[in-house]
Short mmCIF file of C-alpha atoms in Angstrom, two decimals:
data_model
loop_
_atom_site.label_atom_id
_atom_site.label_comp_id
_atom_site.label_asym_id
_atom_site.label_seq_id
_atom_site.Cartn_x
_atom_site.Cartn_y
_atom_site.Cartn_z
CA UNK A 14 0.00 0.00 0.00
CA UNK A 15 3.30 2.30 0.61
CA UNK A 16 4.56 1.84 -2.54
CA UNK A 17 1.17 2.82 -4.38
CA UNK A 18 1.10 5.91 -2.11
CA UNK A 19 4.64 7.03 -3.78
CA UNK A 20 4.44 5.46 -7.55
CA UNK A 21 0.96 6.65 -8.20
CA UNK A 22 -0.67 9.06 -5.58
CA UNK A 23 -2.67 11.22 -8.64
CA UNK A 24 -4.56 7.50 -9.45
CA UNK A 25 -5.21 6.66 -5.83
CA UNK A 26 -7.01 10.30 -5.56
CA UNK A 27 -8.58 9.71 -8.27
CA UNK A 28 -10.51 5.85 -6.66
CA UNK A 29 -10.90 7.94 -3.71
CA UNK A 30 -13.48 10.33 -6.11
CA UNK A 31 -14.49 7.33 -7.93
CA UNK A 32 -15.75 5.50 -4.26
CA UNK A 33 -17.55 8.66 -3.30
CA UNK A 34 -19.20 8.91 -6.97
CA UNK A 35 -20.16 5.03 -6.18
CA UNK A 36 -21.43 5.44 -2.54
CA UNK A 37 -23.14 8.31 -3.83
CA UNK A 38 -24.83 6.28 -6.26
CA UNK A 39 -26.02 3.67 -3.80
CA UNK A 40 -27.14 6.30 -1.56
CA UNK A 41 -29.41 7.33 -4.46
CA UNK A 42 -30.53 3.64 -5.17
CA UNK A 43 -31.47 3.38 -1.65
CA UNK A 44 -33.48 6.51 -1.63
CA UNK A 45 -34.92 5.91 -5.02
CA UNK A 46 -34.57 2.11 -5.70
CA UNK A 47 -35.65 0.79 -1.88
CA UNK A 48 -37.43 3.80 -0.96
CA UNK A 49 -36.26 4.79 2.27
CA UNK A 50 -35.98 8.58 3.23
CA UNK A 51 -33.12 10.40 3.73
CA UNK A 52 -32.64 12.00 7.33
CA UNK A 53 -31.00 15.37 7.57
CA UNK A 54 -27.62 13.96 8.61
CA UNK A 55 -28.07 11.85 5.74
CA UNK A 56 -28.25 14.79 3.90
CA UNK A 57 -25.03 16.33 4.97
CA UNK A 58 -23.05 13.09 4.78
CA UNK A 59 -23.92 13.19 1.07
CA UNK A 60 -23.09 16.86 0.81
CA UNK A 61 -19.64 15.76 2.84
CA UNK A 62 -19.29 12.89 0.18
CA UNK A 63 -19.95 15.30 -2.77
CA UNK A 64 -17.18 17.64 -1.65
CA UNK A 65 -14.40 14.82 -0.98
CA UNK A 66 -15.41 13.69 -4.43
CA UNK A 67 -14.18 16.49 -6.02
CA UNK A 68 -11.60 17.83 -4.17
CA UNK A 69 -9.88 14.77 -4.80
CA UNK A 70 -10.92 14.74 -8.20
CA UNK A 71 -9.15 17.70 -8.60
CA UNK A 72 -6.26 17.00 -6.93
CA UNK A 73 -5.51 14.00 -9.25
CA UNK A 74 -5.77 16.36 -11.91
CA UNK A 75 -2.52 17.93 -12.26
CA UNK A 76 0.98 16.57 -11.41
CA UNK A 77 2.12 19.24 -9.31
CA UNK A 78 2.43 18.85 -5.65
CA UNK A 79 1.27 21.46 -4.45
CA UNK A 80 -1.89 21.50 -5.80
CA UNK A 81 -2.35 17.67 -4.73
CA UNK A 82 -1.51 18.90 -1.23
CA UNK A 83 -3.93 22.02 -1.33
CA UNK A 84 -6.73 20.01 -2.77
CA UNK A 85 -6.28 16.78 -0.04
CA UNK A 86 -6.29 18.95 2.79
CA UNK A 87 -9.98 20.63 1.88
CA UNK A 88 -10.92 16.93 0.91
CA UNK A 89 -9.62 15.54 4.13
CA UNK A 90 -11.68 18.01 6.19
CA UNK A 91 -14.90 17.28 4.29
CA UNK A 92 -14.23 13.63 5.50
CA UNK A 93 -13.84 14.48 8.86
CA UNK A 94 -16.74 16.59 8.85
CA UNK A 95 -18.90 14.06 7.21
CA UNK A 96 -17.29 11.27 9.58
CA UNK A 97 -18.15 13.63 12.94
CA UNK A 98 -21.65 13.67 11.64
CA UNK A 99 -22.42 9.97 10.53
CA UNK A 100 -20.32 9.33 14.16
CA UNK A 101 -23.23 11.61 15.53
CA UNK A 102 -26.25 9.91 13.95
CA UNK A 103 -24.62 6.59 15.15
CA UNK A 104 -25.17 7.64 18.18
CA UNK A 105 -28.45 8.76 18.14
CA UNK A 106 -29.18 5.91 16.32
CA UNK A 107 -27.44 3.88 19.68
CA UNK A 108 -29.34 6.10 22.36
CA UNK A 109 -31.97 8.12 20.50
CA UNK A 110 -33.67 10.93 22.45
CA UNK A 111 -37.29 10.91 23.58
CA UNK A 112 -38.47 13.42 21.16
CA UNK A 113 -36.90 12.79 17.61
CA UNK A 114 -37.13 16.09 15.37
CA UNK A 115 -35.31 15.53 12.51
CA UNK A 116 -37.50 16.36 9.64
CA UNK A 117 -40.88 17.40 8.54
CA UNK A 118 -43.60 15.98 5.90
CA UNK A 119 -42.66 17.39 2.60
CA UNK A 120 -46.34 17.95 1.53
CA UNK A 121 -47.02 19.33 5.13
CA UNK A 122 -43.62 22.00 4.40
CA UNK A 123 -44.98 23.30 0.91
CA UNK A 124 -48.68 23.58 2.94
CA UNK A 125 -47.50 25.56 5.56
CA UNK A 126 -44.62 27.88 4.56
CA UNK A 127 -43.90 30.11 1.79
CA UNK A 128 -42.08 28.45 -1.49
CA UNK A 129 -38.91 30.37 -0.41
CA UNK A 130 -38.93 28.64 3.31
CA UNK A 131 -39.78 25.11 1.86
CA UNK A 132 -36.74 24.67 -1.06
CA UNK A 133 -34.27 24.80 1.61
CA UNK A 134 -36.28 22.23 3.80
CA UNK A 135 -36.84 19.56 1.15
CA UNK A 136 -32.94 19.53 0.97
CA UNK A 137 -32.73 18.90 4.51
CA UNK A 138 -34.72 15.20 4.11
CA UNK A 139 -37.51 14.29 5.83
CA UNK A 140 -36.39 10.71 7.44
CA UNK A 141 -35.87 9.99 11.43
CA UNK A 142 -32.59 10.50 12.00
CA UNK A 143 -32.70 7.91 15.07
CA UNK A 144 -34.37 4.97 12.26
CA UNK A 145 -32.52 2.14 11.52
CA UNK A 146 -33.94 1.55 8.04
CA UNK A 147 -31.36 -0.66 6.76
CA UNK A 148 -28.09 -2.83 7.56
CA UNK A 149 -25.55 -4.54 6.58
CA UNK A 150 -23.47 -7.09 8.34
CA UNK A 151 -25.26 -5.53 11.68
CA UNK A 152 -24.12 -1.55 10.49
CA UNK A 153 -26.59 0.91 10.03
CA UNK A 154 -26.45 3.35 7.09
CA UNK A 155 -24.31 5.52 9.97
CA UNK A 156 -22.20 3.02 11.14
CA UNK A 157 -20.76 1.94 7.73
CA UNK A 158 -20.61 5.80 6.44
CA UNK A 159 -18.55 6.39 9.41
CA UNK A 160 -16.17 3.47 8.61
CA UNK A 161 -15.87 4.80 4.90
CA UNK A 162 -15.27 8.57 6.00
CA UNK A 163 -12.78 7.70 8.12
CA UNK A 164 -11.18 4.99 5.68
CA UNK A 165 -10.85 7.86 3.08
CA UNK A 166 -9.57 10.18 5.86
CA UNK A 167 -6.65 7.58 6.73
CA UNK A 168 -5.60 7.39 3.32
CA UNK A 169 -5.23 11.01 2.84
CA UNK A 170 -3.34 11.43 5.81
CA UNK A 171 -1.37 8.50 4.21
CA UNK A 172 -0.52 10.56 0.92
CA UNK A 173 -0.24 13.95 2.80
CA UNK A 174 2.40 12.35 5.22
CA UNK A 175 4.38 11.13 2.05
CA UNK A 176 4.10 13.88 0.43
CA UNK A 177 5.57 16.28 2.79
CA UNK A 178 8.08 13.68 3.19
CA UNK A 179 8.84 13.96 -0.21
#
């Protein structure tokens, strides 16, 4: 794994983007092909996953270093954000609260408030953030977007701590 950090670090950015493209895509088959309802954390994981996808994207772009560096860094803080939030749905997932507000009706949001007030809430999903809709190999949604945040986190920390050695 070393050695493909130093031969080909512009390729492994570039499977990084290509995962996120992918887990976005199952994320949308979920949604879409299952039917189950995003939550807003949901939401902002996928906004998270969006933004690693292209800042590493662009980082593989170019050969120079310095870019690579400039465009990890902003990449590897949208994957600890998005890791910090599916670590926080985990655990309201583990211990939910006794009064779950975590989205509203989308029917019920264009009903009650103004067009301008409801676009921003339909991006915000409408799901129970605390629901365990789905898992896989015991992991909730959460639990397994945590394990790929932090997965793409350790492997940019990987090619930024080669890099600099470099």
């Amino acid at each position: 794994m070393l050695s493909l950090l130093d031969k080909c670090p512009r390729r492994l950015l570039a499977l990084i983007s290509a995962a996120c493209v992918g887990l976005l895509a199952f994320g949308m088959y979920l949604q879409y092909g299952v039917g189950l309802e995003p939550c807003p954390m949901c939401i902002v994981q996928r906004y998270a996953l969006i933004a690693v996808a292209i800042f590493t994207g662009l980082a593989s772009a170019r050969a120079g270093t310095g870019w690579r560096v400039s465009w990890s860094v902003l990449a590897l803080a949208f994957a600890g954000f998005g890791a910090f939030t599916a670590a926080r749905q985990s655990w309201l997932q583990w211990f939910p609260p006794e009064f779950a507000t975590c989205g509203r009706d989308f029917y019920g949001m264009i009903e009650s408030y103004s067009l301008s007030r409801a676009i921003p809430m339909i991006f915000r999903g409408s799901g129970d953030c605390t629901a365990v809709d789905w898992t896989f190999l015991g992991g909730s949604i959460a639990n397994w977007s945590f394990v790929c945040f932090v997965l793409i986190g350790v492997v940019l920390l990987a090619l930024l701590a080669r890099s600099r050695k470099a």
